[in-house]
Amino acid sequence: MGCAFRRPPRLGEARLVDSPPCVSAPPSIVARRGRSFRCLTSPRPRERNRTIYPPRRPFGGPRDNRDFGPRINDRIRISPVRLLDPDGEMVGVVELDEAKRRAYDAGLDLVEISPEARPPVCKIMDFGKFKYEQSKKEKANKAKSKASEMKEVRLGRSMKIDPHDVDIRVAQARRFLIEGHRVQIIQNFRGREMAFRSRGDDRMEDIIQRLADLAKVEVPPRLNGRRMGMILVPEKQKVEVYKRKMIAEGKPVLPTIPEQLEEFHDHDDDDDDDLETDLGGETETPRS
């Protein structure tokens, strides 16, 4: 009978201990790519000691394209540099340490204004003031682009629109022109109104005459499918004259417009069964 006590292996002696095939190894912690994962070995006998790792993330992810602005002071790496003094005068090509020393003595920053040049061009300036002026320019350009954007005024869903509604839309277009916007006037045709397109031309011409004191025609009335449109642009001199006139008379410069524009709603959705189309109070029957 063998002894139940087993002595520990001596130095240099190897001993093989078999574990039951159905018992898996205890879980282990595997650190991979900066994270820790709890991985289990496979319980199958043939793959007992195979460690299962988490799937790898693909390389080459999206790059960080954030713009941190121009490099300043210690962020500038290339030496020598072409240096400009605070007044914009050329100093010449100097070593980077010399340029930093001059900026430090002046109590200002060394800003890299042309990184693509060789050597790069740097200027001694107040970077905080420079950023403030840049933000003001960006805001001014943004406001200018917003002021010159296109505004759209629609003359109802069809030619059957009340004259009062036309007056409201003309006032709205006048307001946009005073604010400096380009205005696109759109007239829609429904059903058999396409047979009376001359009525649309007359309405567009009337609007041009009513807004002639502020704007000029950039794109004349054109028909595109069932939609006729034109574009008006404000004339600065006429707008200034109009503003001075309104102020002298004590009237508001911008016309008052209701919060919700009145709109004509035609509940008849079937246009093909209309035998008659009322345009401007007249009844005309299309030819068969």
XYZ file of C-alpha atoms in Angstrom:
288
model
C 0.000 0.000 0.000
C 1.440 3.312 -0.999
C 1.805 6.159 1.391
C -0.788 8.915 1.141
C 1.863 11.507 1.891
C 3.733 12.889 -1.099
C 6.925 14.745 -0.565
C 7.383 18.041 -2.403
C 9.516 17.923 -5.545
C 13.178 18.556 -5.096
C 15.141 21.189 -6.894
C 15.513 20.224 -10.558
C 12.880 17.483 -10.338
C 9.783 17.738 -12.602
C 6.459 16.156 -11.812
C 3.457 15.828 -14.147
C 0.074 16.130 -12.527
C -2.984 15.383 -14.718
C -6.202 17.243 -14.065
C -9.619 15.723 -14.869
C -10.635 16.455 -18.468
C -14.018 17.863 -17.428
C -12.597 20.401 -15.008
C -11.492 23.670 -16.507
C -8.771 25.885 -15.197
C -9.777 28.713 -12.893
C -10.542 32.067 -14.490
C -7.642 34.382 -15.028
C -7.342 38.103 -15.504
C -5.722 39.097 -18.797
C -4.639 42.681 -19.371
C -4.920 43.594 -23.026
C -4.644 46.986 -24.710
C -4.936 48.890 -21.463
C -8.061 47.021 -20.255
C -8.598 43.970 -18.049
C -10.740 41.056 -19.225
C -11.825 37.940 -17.331
C -11.042 35.044 -19.663
C -11.960 31.381 -19.175
C -10.084 28.453 -20.620
C -12.033 26.053 -22.780
C -13.556 23.050 -20.901
C -12.861 20.690 -23.814
C -9.938 18.280 -23.207
C -8.068 19.083 -26.427
C -8.257 22.847 -25.897
C -7.982 22.787 -22.127
C -5.060 25.187 -21.936
C -6.144 27.511 -24.744
C -6.808 31.063 -23.554
C -9.651 32.911 -25.281
C -8.811 36.575 -25.797
C -11.307 39.358 -26.587
C -11.508 40.477 -30.247
C -9.004 43.093 -31.296
C -10.147 46.494 -32.385
C -9.151 47.475 -35.923
C -6.253 49.831 -36.344
C -6.397 53.089 -38.250
C -9.463 54.663 -36.619
C -10.646 58.180 -37.404
C -7.961 60.749 -36.785
C -8.417 63.733 -34.546
C -8.815 66.677 -36.914
C -9.439 69.321 -34.289
C -7.870 72.680 -35.008
C -5.915 73.957 -32.022
C -4.962 77.190 -33.761
C -1.455 78.446 -34.515
C 1.475 77.133 -32.498
C 2.834 79.549 -29.923
C 5.904 79.727 -27.668
C 7.005 76.235 -26.537
C 4.731 74.497 -29.077
C 6.952 75.739 -31.913
C 9.499 73.014 -32.732
C 11.299 74.025 -35.918
C 14.460 76.077 -35.725
C 15.537 78.495 -37.166
C 12.531 80.749 -37.855
C 11.954 83.916 -39.857
C 11.050 86.497 -37.225
C 8.786 89.551 -37.408
C 8.757 92.165 -34.653
C 5.512 93.488 -33.050
C 5.310 96.239 -35.699
C 5.480 93.708 -38.540
C 9.034 94.591 -39.558
C 11.283 91.766 -40.729
C 14.040 90.910 -38.227
C 15.535 88.058 -40.209
C 16.249 84.364 -39.743
C 17.142 83.639 -36.113
C 17.311 80.587 -33.902
C 14.149 79.543 -32.117
C 15.628 80.164 -28.667
C 16.621 83.688 -29.681
C 13.100 84.393 -30.978
C 11.572 83.099 -27.736
C 13.952 85.269 -25.700
C 12.967 88.390 -27.638
C 9.273 87.637 -27.161
C 9.819 87.056 -23.435
C 11.744 90.320 -23.045
C 8.926 92.199 -24.777
C 6.290 90.556 -22.566
C 4.526 89.104 -25.608
C 4.069 85.730 -27.320
C 5.872 84.120 -30.227
C 3.209 83.017 -32.737
C 3.810 80.843 -35.800
C 1.801 82.557 -38.544
C 3.117 80.642 -41.598
C 3.903 77.036 -40.625
C 4.194 75.837 -44.240
C 7.058 78.204 -45.088
C 10.669 77.107 -44.722
C 11.863 78.456 -42.418
C 8.474 79.064 -40.758
C 7.449 82.668 -40.204
C 6.873 83.703 -36.584
C 5.732 87.029 -35.186
C 6.021 88.579 -31.748
C 2.523 89.653 -30.694
C -0.097 89.583 -27.960
C -1.780 86.251 -28.677
C -4.843 87.012 -26.532
C -5.505 90.224 -28.447
C -4.902 88.384 -31.721
C -7.506 85.721 -30.834
C -10.012 88.413 -29.839
C -9.616 90.223 -33.156
C -9.944 86.947 -35.056
C -13.183 86.094 -33.235
C -14.580 89.547 -34.045
C -13.759 89.070 -37.725
C -15.394 85.642 -37.770
C -18.546 87.003 -36.130
C -18.678 89.879 -38.609
C -18.259 87.528 -41.577
C -20.902 85.196 -40.182
C -23.351 88.047 -39.676
C -22.631 89.318 -43.183
C -23.224 85.914 -44.758
C -26.408 85.491 -42.722
C -27.650 88.913 -43.781
C -27.155 88.089 -47.456
C -28.943 84.748 -47.352
C -31.950 84.019 -49.510
C -35.447 84.515 -48.105
C -38.505 82.968 -49.703
C -41.991 84.463 -49.935
C -44.776 82.288 -51.331
C -47.931 83.782 -52.789
C -50.260 81.101 -51.466
C -50.865 77.638 -52.802
C -52.466 78.771 -56.040
C -53.508 81.846 -57.995
C -56.713 82.031 -55.925
C -55.326 84.243 -53.163
C -57.012 87.226 -51.540
C -55.521 90.662 -52.359
C -55.092 91.303 -48.627
C -52.882 88.218 -48.393
C -50.820 89.521 -51.306
C -50.348 92.797 -49.392
C -49.117 90.867 -46.349
C -46.552 88.991 -48.428
C -45.364 92.178 -50.090
C -44.863 93.694 -46.626
C -42.921 90.608 -45.608
C -40.710 90.888 -48.697
C -40.202 94.593 -47.949
C -39.040 93.736 -44.431
C -36.528 91.197 -45.757
C -35.167 93.699 -48.278
C -34.683 96.379 -45.604
C -32.758 93.839 -43.515
C -30.445 93.220 -46.477
C -31.703 89.798 -47.620
C -32.240 88.616 -51.155
C -35.878 87.653 -51.673
C -37.333 84.957 -53.889
C -41.002 85.431 -54.791
C -42.823 82.213 -55.721
C -46.232 81.823 -57.324
C -47.750 78.333 -57.574
C -50.258 77.136 -60.164
C -52.814 74.407 -59.510
C -54.893 72.363 -61.887
C -56.032 74.266 -64.946
C -54.527 77.526 -63.777
C -51.614 76.685 -66.072
C -53.834 77.828 -68.951
C -53.792 81.375 -67.507
C -50.087 81.870 -66.875
C -50.311 85.497 -68.031
C -52.135 86.281 -64.770
C -49.061 85.122 -62.889
C -46.834 87.403 -64.991
C -49.105 90.352 -64.215
C -48.969 89.646 -60.486
C -45.181 89.375 -60.521
C -44.895 92.662 -62.429
C -47.175 94.353 -59.899
C -44.951 93.171 -57.025
C -41.846 94.453 -58.832
C -43.420 97.906 -59.143
C -44.457 97.946 -55.469
C -40.928 97.086 -54.314
C -39.063 99.226 -56.849
C -38.211 101.806 -54.147
C -36.020 99.221 -52.371
C -34.874 96.530 -54.779
C -34.046 95.579 -58.306
C -34.719 92.381 -60.223
C -31.822 89.940 -60.219
C -33.670 87.032 -61.864
C -36.804 87.903 -63.874
C -39.993 85.836 -63.506
C -39.483 82.331 -64.859
C -41.804 79.367 -65.026
C -40.473 76.036 -63.790
C -43.115 73.338 -63.957
C -46.094 74.603 -61.961
C -44.072 77.231 -60.126
C -43.168 80.739 -61.222
C -40.413 82.556 -59.367
C -38.210 85.612 -59.408
C -35.397 86.990 -57.230
C -35.124 90.550 -55.920
C -31.983 92.056 -54.380
C -31.896 95.191 -52.204
C -30.126 98.345 -53.387
C -28.179 99.922 -50.522
C -28.711 103.528 -51.604
C -32.456 103.086 -51.995
C -32.690 101.312 -48.648
C -30.829 104.143 -46.885
C -33.068 106.768 -48.516
C -36.153 104.801 -47.467
C -34.919 104.529 -43.859
C -34.216 108.269 -43.614
C -37.628 109.028 -45.063
C -39.426 106.798 -42.558
C -37.461 108.260 -39.632
C -38.199 111.828 -40.765
C -41.921 111.059 -40.977
C -41.894 109.356 -37.576
C -42.984 106.018 -39.012
C -41.505 102.581 -38.229
C -38.768 101.565 -40.631
C -39.819 97.913 -40.703
C -43.420 97.242 -41.714
C -45.611 95.472 -39.181
C -46.532 91.919 -40.138
C -48.990 89.621 -38.322
C -47.369 86.793 -36.379
C -49.198 84.213 -38.457
C -49.604 85.042 -42.127
C -53.125 84.600 -43.358
C -53.223 81.876 -45.939
C -55.924 80.814 -48.314
C -56.838 77.160 -47.884
C -58.438 75.386 -50.783
C -60.204 72.270 -49.489
C -60.832 70.885 -52.971
C -57.905 68.522 -53.553
C -59.127 67.212 -56.897
C -57.951 69.652 -59.550
C -58.954 67.623 -62.581
C -62.704 67.918 -61.978
C -62.632 71.740 -61.931
C -64.451 72.885 -65.058
C -63.953 76.542 -64.212
C -61.081 78.395 -62.604
C -61.784 81.738 -60.983
C -58.869 84.099 -61.500
C -59.137 87.635 -60.181
C -62.912 87.573 -59.989
C -63.408 86.456 -63.589
C -64.631 83.081 -64.719
C -63.034 81.528 -67.744
C -63.845 78.165 -69.233
C -60.938 76.374 -70.902
C -61.417 75.149 -74.407
C -62.445 71.525 -74.786
